Amino acid sequence: NAIPNRGPYCADPALAALDNWLHFGTDPWVWTHEVFPASWGRALEIFYLNIWSIVAIIFPIVVVATEHDDARMMRYIWLFFASWLVLGNLTALAGSSVGPVFYDRLLGTERFTDLTAALAAAGIEQTGIGQVQAALWRRYEGGGLDLGLGISAFPSMHLAVATILACYLWERAKWLAPLGLAFVAIIFFVSLWSGYHYAIDGYASILAVIFANRALARRFARQENERMLRNAAASQLLH
């Protein structure tokens, strides 16, 4: 809620232009509506609203409760909460934006008129996603603070959380990896189909999480090696 008060929404024109350029002159949302039947719009909210929300709430709890590798547990707890701080707050403030679905309402343009028409044809207003979008805009126009009703497109925390889950499942058990990758793909698809995000929002989050995970893995491995050397040195001295 406080993002536009600290840094007014200003990044949308640049993000939209970059998104269009990266995808050879076509906005990515167009492709999603070409391959996904409009009549299935209601099914999307199950993944984007319900399943994702459950993952976002219980992920750290499940990791702490079930992980047998203490170093991996601490790494993913750090990764999870640091992502919310760095990506969800600091980076979101630096890249203050509303996303395609709110672009025209914010700037008074007709840049995403076709997206608005496609969502209307899909019956978005009758879905949970459409109702949340309406509530987000009402809160923005009305001002004030309301938990969970702040607009922020760049970067995508939906994709950040999904990528964290995918990375963890990949490390925990390789047979779970396809589930994690499928979850990332679905969340990415819905974020474009619904107009919540530019594709660049998702790309940035995915790359940031992967980079941060590798950096943390190296740091924790170095700390573990130092601990083992200290223990070995102490053992030799005692011997």
PDB file of C-alpha atoms in Angstrom:
ATOM      1  CA  ASN A   1       0.000   0.000   0.000  1.00  0.00           C
ATOM      2  CA  ALA A   2       2.783   2.434   0.885  1.00  0.00           C
ATOM      3  CA  ILE A   3       4.833   1.956  -2.290  1.00  0.00           C
ATOM      4  CA  PRO A   4       3.150   4.720  -4.361  1.00  0.00           C
ATOM      5  CA  ASN A   5       3.527   7.097  -1.411  1.00  0.00           C
ATOM      6  CA  ARG A   6       7.286   6.458  -1.220  1.00  0.00           C
ATOM      7  CA  GLY A   7       7.922   6.079  -4.950  1.00  0.00           C
ATOM      8  CA  PRO A   8       5.062   6.974  -7.333  1.00  0.00           C
ATOM      9  CA  TYR A   9       4.289   4.384 -10.012  1.00  0.00           C
ATOM     10  CA  CYS A  10       6.595   5.309 -12.857  1.00  0.00           C
ATOM     11  CA  ALA A  11       8.209   2.158 -14.286  1.00  0.00           C
ATOM     12  CA  ASP A  12       5.278   0.810 -16.326  1.00  0.00           C
ATOM     13  CA  PRO A  13       6.064   2.468 -19.681  1.00  0.00           C
ATOM     14  CA  ALA A  14       9.650   1.173 -19.582  1.00  0.00           C
ATOM     15  CA  LEU A  15       8.623  -2.313 -18.439  1.00  0.00           C
ATOM     16  CA  ALA A  16       5.884  -2.589 -21.079  1.00  0.00           C
ATOM     17  CA  ALA A  17       8.239  -1.441 -23.821  1.00  0.00           C
ATOM     18  CA  LEU A  18      10.986  -3.853 -22.723  1.00  0.00           C
ATOM     19  CA  ASP A  19       8.499  -6.704 -22.478  1.00  0.00           C
ATOM     20  CA  ASN A  20       7.242  -6.042 -25.993  1.00  0.00           C
ATOM     21  CA  TRP A  21      10.770  -5.790 -27.384  1.00  0.00           C
ATOM     22  CA  LEU A  22      11.937  -9.009 -25.715  1.00  0.00           C
ATOM     23  CA  HIS A  23       9.025 -10.909 -27.245  1.00  0.00           C
ATOM     24  CA  PHE A  24       9.537  -9.728 -30.828  1.00  0.00           C
ATOM     25  CA  GLY A  25       6.911  -6.997 -30.849  1.00  0.00           C
ATOM     26  CA  THR A  26       4.120  -8.976 -29.156  1.00  0.00           C
ATOM     27  CA  ASP A  27       2.923  -8.524 -25.583  1.00  0.00           C
ATOM     28  CA  PRO A  28       3.224 -11.933 -23.837  1.00  0.00           C
ATOM     29  CA  TRP A  29      -0.346 -11.871 -22.537  1.00  0.00           C
ATOM     30  CA  VAL A  30      -1.539 -12.227 -26.142  1.00  0.00           C
ATOM     31  CA  TRP A  31      -0.007 -15.698 -26.447  1.00  0.00           C
ATOM     32  CA  THR A  32      -1.586 -16.892 -23.207  1.00  0.00           C
ATOM     33  CA  HIS A  33      -5.075 -15.938 -24.370  1.00  0.00           C
ATOM     34  CA  GLU A  34      -4.492 -17.654 -27.689  1.00  0.00           C
ATOM     35  CA  VAL A  35      -3.739 -21.018 -26.062  1.00  0.00           C
ATOM     36  CA  PHE A  36      -6.031 -20.919 -23.019  1.00  0.00           C
ATOM     37  CA  PRO A  37      -9.830 -21.146 -23.511  1.00  0.00           C
ATOM     38  CA  ALA A  38     -11.698 -18.172 -22.088  1.00  0.00           C
ATOM     39  CA  SER A  39     -14.228 -20.503 -20.479  1.00  0.00           C
ATOM     40  CA  TRP A  40     -11.512 -21.921 -18.208  1.00  0.00           C
ATOM     41  CA  GLY A  41     -10.695 -18.588 -16.597  1.00  0.00           C
ATOM     42  CA  ARG A  42     -12.215 -19.535 -13.242  1.00  0.00           C
ATOM     43  CA  ALA A  43      -9.896 -22.544 -12.911  1.00  0.00           C
ATOM     44  CA  LEU A  44      -6.844 -20.281 -12.901  1.00  0.00           C
ATOM     45  CA  GLU A  45      -7.662 -18.687  -9.565  1.00  0.00           C
ATOM     46  CA  ILE A  46      -7.258 -22.035  -7.791  1.00  0.00           C
ATOM     47  CA  PHE A  47      -3.536 -21.998  -8.540  1.00  0.00           C
ATOM     48  CA  TYR A  48      -2.855 -18.277  -8.405  1.00  0.00           C
ATOM     49  CA  LEU A  49      -4.881 -17.419  -5.322  1.00  0.00           C
ATOM     50  CA  ASN A  50      -5.514 -20.574  -3.292  1.00  0.00           C
ATOM     51  CA  ILE A  51      -2.612 -22.966  -3.847  1.00  0.00           C
ATOM     52  CA  TRP A  52      -0.015 -20.207  -4.046  1.00  0.00           C
ATOM     53  CA  SER A  53      -1.287 -18.622  -0.826  1.00  0.00           C
ATOM     54  CA  ILE A  54      -1.012 -21.948   0.982  1.00  0.00           C
ATOM     55  CA  VAL A  55       2.563 -22.404  -0.250  1.00  0.00           C
ATOM     56  CA  ALA A  56       3.499 -18.845   0.758  1.00  0.00           C
ATOM     57  CA  ILE A  57       2.185 -19.410   4.283  1.00  0.00           C
ATOM     58  CA  ILE A  58       3.338 -22.931   5.116  1.00  0.00           C
ATOM     59  CA  PHE A  59       6.620 -23.252   3.177  1.00  0.00           C
ATOM     60  CA  PRO A  60       8.942 -22.137   6.010  1.00  0.00           C
ATOM     61  CA  ILE A  61       6.943 -24.182   8.522  1.00  0.00           C
ATOM     62  CA  VAL A  62       7.233 -27.355   6.460  1.00  0.00           C
ATOM     63  CA  VAL A  63      10.949 -26.807   5.863  1.00  0.00           C
ATOM     64  CA  VAL A  64      11.679 -26.369   9.578  1.00  0.00           C
ATOM     65  CA  ALA A  65       9.471 -29.302  10.554  1.00  0.00           C
ATOM     66  CA  THR A  66      10.725 -31.847   8.008  1.00  0.00           C
ATOM     67  CA  GLU A  67      14.231 -30.895   6.869  1.00  0.00           C
ATOM     68  CA  HIS A  68      17.001 -33.167   8.221  1.00  0.00           C
ATOM     69  CA  ASP A  69      19.829 -31.062   6.768  1.00  0.00           C
ATOM     70  CA  ASP A  70      20.291 -28.066   9.091  1.00  0.00           C
ATOM     71  CA  ALA A  71      22.381 -26.104   6.599  1.00  0.00           C
ATOM     72  CA  ARG A  72      19.779 -26.494   3.854  1.00  0.00           C
ATOM     73  CA  MET A  73      16.991 -25.616   6.265  1.00  0.00           C
ATOM     74  CA  MET A  74      18.705 -22.369   7.305  1.00  0.00           C
ATOM     75  CA  ARG A  75      19.545 -21.521   3.688  1.00  0.00           C
ATOM     76  CA  TYR A  76      15.946 -21.772   2.529  1.00  0.00           C
ATOM     77  CA  ILE A  77      14.597 -19.899   5.531  1.00  0.00           C
ATOM     78  CA  TRP A  78      17.030 -17.092   4.752  1.00  0.00           C
ATOM     79  CA  LEU A  79      16.132 -17.243   1.063  1.00  0.00           C
ATOM     80  CA  PHE A  80      12.394 -17.141   1.735  1.00  0.00           C
ATOM     81  CA  PHE A  81      12.328 -14.175   4.093  1.00  0.00           C
ATOM     82  CA  ALA A  82      15.102 -12.266   2.312  1.00  0.00           C
ATOM     83  CA  SER A  83      13.093 -12.540  -0.905  1.00  0.00           C
ATOM     84  CA  TRP A  84      10.120 -10.867   0.738  1.00  0.00           C
ATOM     85  CA  LEU A  85      12.340  -8.089   2.071  1.00  0.00           C
ATOM     86  CA  VAL A  86      14.588  -7.466  -0.925  1.00  0.00           C
ATOM     87  CA  LEU A  87      12.309  -8.354  -3.857  1.00  0.00           C
ATOM     88  CA  GLY A  88       8.914  -7.691  -2.309  1.00  0.00           C
ATOM     89  CA  ASN A  89       9.830  -4.381  -0.719  1.00  0.00           C
ATOM     90  CA  LEU A  90      13.116  -2.772  -1.742  1.00  0.00           C
ATOM     91  CA  THR A  91      13.140  -3.840  -5.402  1.00  0.00           C
ATOM     92  CA  ALA A  92       9.394  -3.272  -5.670  1.00  0.00           C
ATOM     93  CA  LEU A  93       9.918   0.291  -4.494  1.00  0.00           C
ATOM     94  CA  ALA A  94      12.742   0.844  -6.995  1.00  0.00           C
ATOM     95  CA  GLY A  95      10.640  -0.580  -9.849  1.00  0.00           C
ATOM     96  CA  SER A  96       7.320   0.875  -8.710  1.00  0.00           C
ATOM     97  CA  SER A  97       4.705  -0.329 -11.226  1.00  0.00           C
ATOM     98  CA  VAL A  98       1.105  -1.516 -11.498  1.00  0.00           C
ATOM     99  CA  GLY A  99       1.231  -4.079 -14.311  1.00  0.00           C
ATOM    100  CA  PRO A 100      -0.671  -4.354 -17.616  1.00  0.00           C
ATOM    101  CA  VAL A 101      -4.143  -4.757 -16.107  1.00  0.00           C
ATOM    102  CA  PHE A 102      -3.938  -1.352 -14.395  1.00  0.00           C
ATOM    103  CA  TYR A 103      -1.723   0.393 -16.949  1.00  0.00           C
ATOM    104  CA  ASP A 104      -4.435   2.311 -18.821  1.00  0.00           C
ATOM    105  CA  ARG A 105      -6.299   3.260 -15.658  1.00  0.00           C
ATOM    106  CA  LEU A 106      -3.114   4.675 -14.148  1.00  0.00           C
ATOM    107  CA  LEU A 107      -1.843   6.545 -17.194  1.00  0.00           C
ATOM    108  CA  GLY A 108      -5.089   7.321 -19.003  1.00  0.00           C
ATOM    109  CA  THR A 109      -3.992   5.519 -22.185  1.00  0.00           C
ATOM    110  CA  GLU A 110      -5.322   2.748 -24.418  1.00  0.00           C
ATOM    111  CA  ARG A 111      -2.106   0.720 -24.466  1.00  0.00           C
ATOM    112  CA  PHE A 112      -3.751  -2.448 -23.086  1.00  0.00           C
ATOM    113  CA  THR A 113      -7.295  -2.052 -24.413  1.00  0.00           C
ATOM    114  CA  ASP A 114      -7.129  -5.473 -26.071  1.00  0.00           C
ATOM    115  CA  LEU A 115      -6.117  -7.100 -22.790  1.00  0.00           C
ATOM    116  CA  THR A 116      -9.057  -5.495 -21.009  1.00  0.00           C
ATOM    117  CA  ALA A 117     -11.414  -6.761 -23.724  1.00  0.00           C
ATOM    118  CA  ALA A 118      -9.924 -10.271 -23.619  1.00  0.00           C
ATOM    119  CA  LEU A 119     -10.311 -10.474 -19.836  1.00  0.00           C
ATOM    120  CA  ALA A 120     -13.887  -9.225 -20.053  1.00  0.00           C
ATOM    121  CA  ALA A 121     -14.644 -11.887 -22.681  1.00  0.00           C
ATOM    122  CA  ALA A 122     -13.159 -14.493 -20.349  1.00  0.00           C
ATOM    123  CA  GLY A 123     -15.533 -13.407 -17.565  1.00  0.00           C
ATOM    124  CA  ILE A 124     -12.720 -12.180 -15.318  1.00  0.00           C
ATOM    125  CA  GLU A 125     -15.123 -10.108 -13.221  1.00  0.00           C
ATOM    126  CA  GLN A 126     -16.850 -13.272 -12.003  1.00  0.00           C
ATOM    127  CA  THR A 127     -13.602 -14.900 -10.872  1.00  0.00           C
ATOM    128  CA  GLY A 128     -11.644 -14.473  -7.676  1.00  0.00           C
ATOM    129  CA  ILE A 129      -8.805 -12.934  -9.665  1.00  0.00           C
ATOM    130  CA  GLY A 130     -11.109 -10.289 -11.105  1.00  0.00           C
ATOM    131  CA  GLN A 131     -12.591  -9.510  -7.713  1.00  0.00           C
ATOM    132  CA  VAL A 132      -9.142  -9.096  -6.178  1.00  0.00           C
ATOM    133  CA  GLN A 133      -8.078  -6.809  -9.025  1.00  0.00           C
ATOM    134  CA  ALA A 134     -11.166  -4.664  -8.476  1.00  0.00           C
ATOM    135  CA  ALA A 135     -10.439  -4.485  -4.741  1.00  0.00           C
ATOM    136  CA  LEU A 136      -6.805  -3.532  -5.408  1.00  0.00           C
ATOM    137  CA  TRP A 137      -7.824  -0.621  -7.609  1.00  0.00           C
ATOM    138  CA  ARG A 138     -10.497   0.582  -5.181  1.00  0.00           C
ATOM    139  CA  ARG A 139      -7.912   0.604  -2.405  1.00  0.00           C
ATOM    140  CA  TYR A 140      -5.432   2.497  -4.573  1.00  0.00           C
ATOM    141  CA  GLU A 141      -8.015   5.139  -5.471  1.00  0.00           C
ATOM    142  CA  GLY A 142      -9.261   5.401  -1.904  1.00  0.00           C
ATOM    143  CA  GLY A 143      -5.828   5.559  -0.320  1.00  0.00           C
ATOM    144  CA  GLY A 144      -5.021   4.277   3.119  1.00  0.00           C
ATOM    145  CA  LEU A 145      -3.564   0.942   4.172  1.00  0.00           C
ATOM    146  CA  ASP A 146      -5.108  -2.495   3.913  1.00  0.00           C
ATOM    147  CA  LEU A 147      -3.058  -5.671   4.322  1.00  0.00           C
ATOM    148  CA  GLY A 148      -2.772  -7.585   1.046  1.00  0.00           C
ATOM    149  CA  LEU A 149      -4.291  -4.864  -1.141  1.00  0.00           C
ATOM    150  CA  GLY A 150      -1.208  -3.035  -2.337  1.00  0.00           C
ATOM    151  CA  ILE A 151      -0.444  -2.977  -6.069  1.00  0.00           C
ATOM    152  CA  SER A 152       3.096  -3.941  -7.062  1.00  0.00           C
ATOM    153  CA  ALA A 153       4.016  -5.556 -10.371  1.00  0.00           C
ATOM    154  CA  PHE A 154       7.816  -5.582 -10.527  1.00  0.00           C
ATOM    155  CA  PRO A 155       9.193  -7.986  -9.486  1.00  0.00           C
ATOM    156  CA  SER A 156       6.692 -10.822  -9.111  1.00  0.00           C
ATOM    157  CA  MET A 157       6.554 -12.275  -5.604  1.00  0.00           C
ATOM    158  CA  HIS A 158       4.253 -14.989  -6.940  1.00  0.00           C
ATOM    159  CA  LEU A 159       7.110 -16.185  -9.158  1.00  0.00           C
ATOM    160  CA  ALA A 160       9.704 -15.685  -6.436  1.00  0.00           C
ATOM    161  CA  VAL A 161       7.855 -17.953  -4.007  1.00  0.00           C
ATOM    162  CA  ALA A 162       7.114 -20.509  -6.732  1.00  0.00           C
ATOM    163  CA  THR A 163      10.789 -20.594  -7.725  1.00  0.00           C
ATOM    164  CA  ILE A 164      11.906 -21.035  -4.118  1.00  0.00           C
ATOM    165  CA  LEU A 165       9.572 -24.014  -3.836  1.00  0.00           C
ATOM    166  CA  ALA A 166      10.845 -25.482  -7.116  1.00  0.00           C
ATOM    167  CA  CYS A 167      14.490 -25.135  -6.060  1.00  0.00           C
ATOM    168  CA  TYR A 168      13.778 -26.755  -2.716  1.00  0.00           C
ATOM    169  CA  LEU A 169      11.880 -29.680  -4.212  1.00  0.00           C
ATOM    170  CA  TRP A 170      14.709 -30.198  -6.715  1.00  0.00           C
ATOM    171  CA  GLU A 171      17.235 -30.484  -3.890  1.00  0.00           C
ATOM    172  CA  ARG A 172      15.044 -32.441  -1.534  1.00  0.00           C
ATOM    173  CA  ALA A 173      13.998 -35.218  -3.953  1.00  0.00           C
ATOM    174  CA  LYS A 174      14.556 -35.268  -7.698  1.00  0.00           C
ATOM    175  CA  TRP A 175      11.216 -36.986  -8.333  1.00  0.00           C
ATOM    176  CA  LEU A 176       9.510 -33.907  -6.864  1.00  0.00           C
ATOM    177  CA  ALA A 177      11.299 -31.566  -9.269  1.00  0.00           C
ATOM    178  CA  PRO A 178       8.669 -31.815 -12.063  1.00  0.00           C
ATOM    179  CA  LEU A 179       5.994 -30.702  -9.601  1.00  0.00           C
ATOM    180  CA  GLY A 180       8.006 -27.612  -8.703  1.00  0.00           C
ATOM    181  CA  LEU A 181       8.716 -26.755 -12.321  1.00  0.00           C
ATOM    182  CA  ALA A 182       5.055 -27.240 -13.256  1.00  0.00           C
ATOM    183  CA  PHE A 183       4.026 -24.928 -10.419  1.00  0.00           C
ATOM    184  CA  VAL A 184       6.408 -22.214 -11.664  1.00  0.00           C
ATOM    185  CA  ALA A 185       5.095 -22.596 -15.219  1.00  0.00           C
ATOM    186  CA  ILE A 186       1.451 -22.364 -14.138  1.00  0.00           C
ATOM    187  CA  ILE A 187       1.977 -19.336 -11.897  1.00  0.00           C
ATOM    188  CA  PHE A 188       3.962 -17.610 -14.658  1.00  0.00           C
ATOM    189  CA  PHE A 189       1.235 -18.345 -17.189  1.00  0.00           C
ATOM    190  CA  VAL A 190      -1.554 -17.045 -14.953  1.00  0.00           C
ATOM    191  CA  SER A 191       0.404 -13.904 -14.069  1.00  0.00           C
ATOM    192  CA  LEU A 192       0.528 -13.045 -17.786  1.00  0.00           C
ATOM    193  CA  TRP A 193      -2.984 -14.230 -18.669  1.00  0.00           C
ATOM    194  CA  SER A 194      -4.560 -12.167 -15.892  1.00  0.00           C
ATOM    195  CA  GLY A 195      -2.551  -9.032 -16.732  1.00  0.00           C
ATOM    196  CA  TYR A 196      -1.097  -8.860 -13.243  1.00  0.00           C
ATOM    197  CA  HIS A 197       2.464  -8.902 -14.516  1.00  0.00           C
ATOM    198  CA  TYR A 198       4.763  -8.235 -17.406  1.00  0.00           C
ATOM    199  CA  ALA A 199       6.894 -11.239 -18.317  1.00  0.00           C
ATOM    200  CA  ILE A 200       9.962  -9.294 -17.216  1.00  0.00           C
ATOM    201  CA  ASP A 201       8.535  -9.259 -13.675  1.00  0.00           C
ATOM    202  CA  GLY A 202       8.681 -13.039 -13.630  1.00  0.00           C
ATOM    203  CA  TYR A 203      12.063 -13.320 -15.334  1.00  0.00           C
ATOM    204  CA  ALA A 204      13.600 -10.963 -12.785  1.00  0.00           C
ATOM    205  CA  SER A 205      12.206 -12.897  -9.823  1.00  0.00           C
ATOM    206  CA  ILE A 206      13.225 -16.312 -11.151  1.00  0.00           C
ATOM    207  CA  LEU A 207      16.789 -15.209 -11.895  1.00  0.00           C
ATOM    208  CA  ALA A 208      17.128 -13.350  -8.592  1.00  0.00           C
ATOM    209  CA  VAL A 209      16.008 -16.363  -6.555  1.00  0.00           C
ATOM    210  CA  ILE A 210      18.297 -18.780  -8.422  1.00  0.00           C
ATOM    211  CA  PHE A 211      21.281 -16.440  -8.042  1.00  0.00           C
ATOM    212  CA  ALA A 212      20.576 -15.807  -4.344  1.00  0.00           C
ATOM    213  CA  ASN A 213      20.139 -19.514  -3.666  1.00  0.00           C
ATOM    214  CA  ARG A 214      23.500 -20.337  -5.219  1.00  0.00           C
ATOM    215  CA  ALA A 215      25.202 -17.494  -3.354  1.00  0.00           C
ATOM    216  CA  LEU A 216      23.745 -18.681  -0.048  1.00  0.00           C
ATOM    217  CA  ALA A 217      24.726 -22.281  -0.828  1.00  0.00           C
ATOM    218  CA  ARG A 218      28.346 -21.227  -1.342  1.00  0.00           C
ATOM    219  CA  ARG A 219      28.316 -19.200   1.860  1.00  0.00           C
ATOM    220  CA  PHE A 220      26.844 -22.000   3.959  1.00  0.00           C
ATOM    221  CA  ALA A 221      29.237 -24.529   2.404  1.00  0.00           C
ATOM    222  CA  ARG A 222      32.193 -22.288   3.250  1.00  0.00           C
ATOM    223  CA  GLN A 223      30.975 -21.914   6.821  1.00  0.00           C
ATOM    224  CA  GLU A 224      30.539 -25.675   7.120  1.00  0.00           C
ATOM    225  CA  ASN A 225      34.062 -26.291   5.798  1.00  0.00           C
ATOM    226  CA  GLU A 226      35.473 -23.784   8.281  1.00  0.00           C
ATOM    227  CA  ARG A 227      33.602 -25.490  11.112  1.00  0.00           C
ATOM    228  CA  MET A 228      34.952 -28.894  10.099  1.00  0.00           C
ATOM    229  CA  LEU A 229      38.505 -27.538   9.912  1.00  0.00           C
ATOM    230  CA  ARG A 230      38.182 -25.976  13.340  1.00  0.00           C
ATOM    231  CA  ASN A 231      36.857 -29.230  14.770  1.00  0.00           C
ATOM    232  CA  ALA A 232      39.658 -31.192  13.131  1.00  0.00           C
ATOM    233  CA  ALA A 233      42.283 -28.774  14.420  1.00  0.00           C
ATOM    234  CA  ALA A 234      40.822 -28.926  17.924  1.00  0.00           C
ATOM    235  CA  SER A 235      40.792 -32.711  17.795  1.00  0.00           C
ATOM    236  CA  GLN A 236      44.458 -32.812  16.777  1.00  0.00           C
ATOM    237  CA  LEU A 237      45.430 -30.411  19.537  1.00  0.00           C
ATOM    238  CA  LEU A 238      43.572 -32.494  22.127  1.00  0.00           C
ATOM    239  CA  HIS A 239      45.165 -35.664  20.748  1.00  0.00           C
TER     240      HIS A 239
END
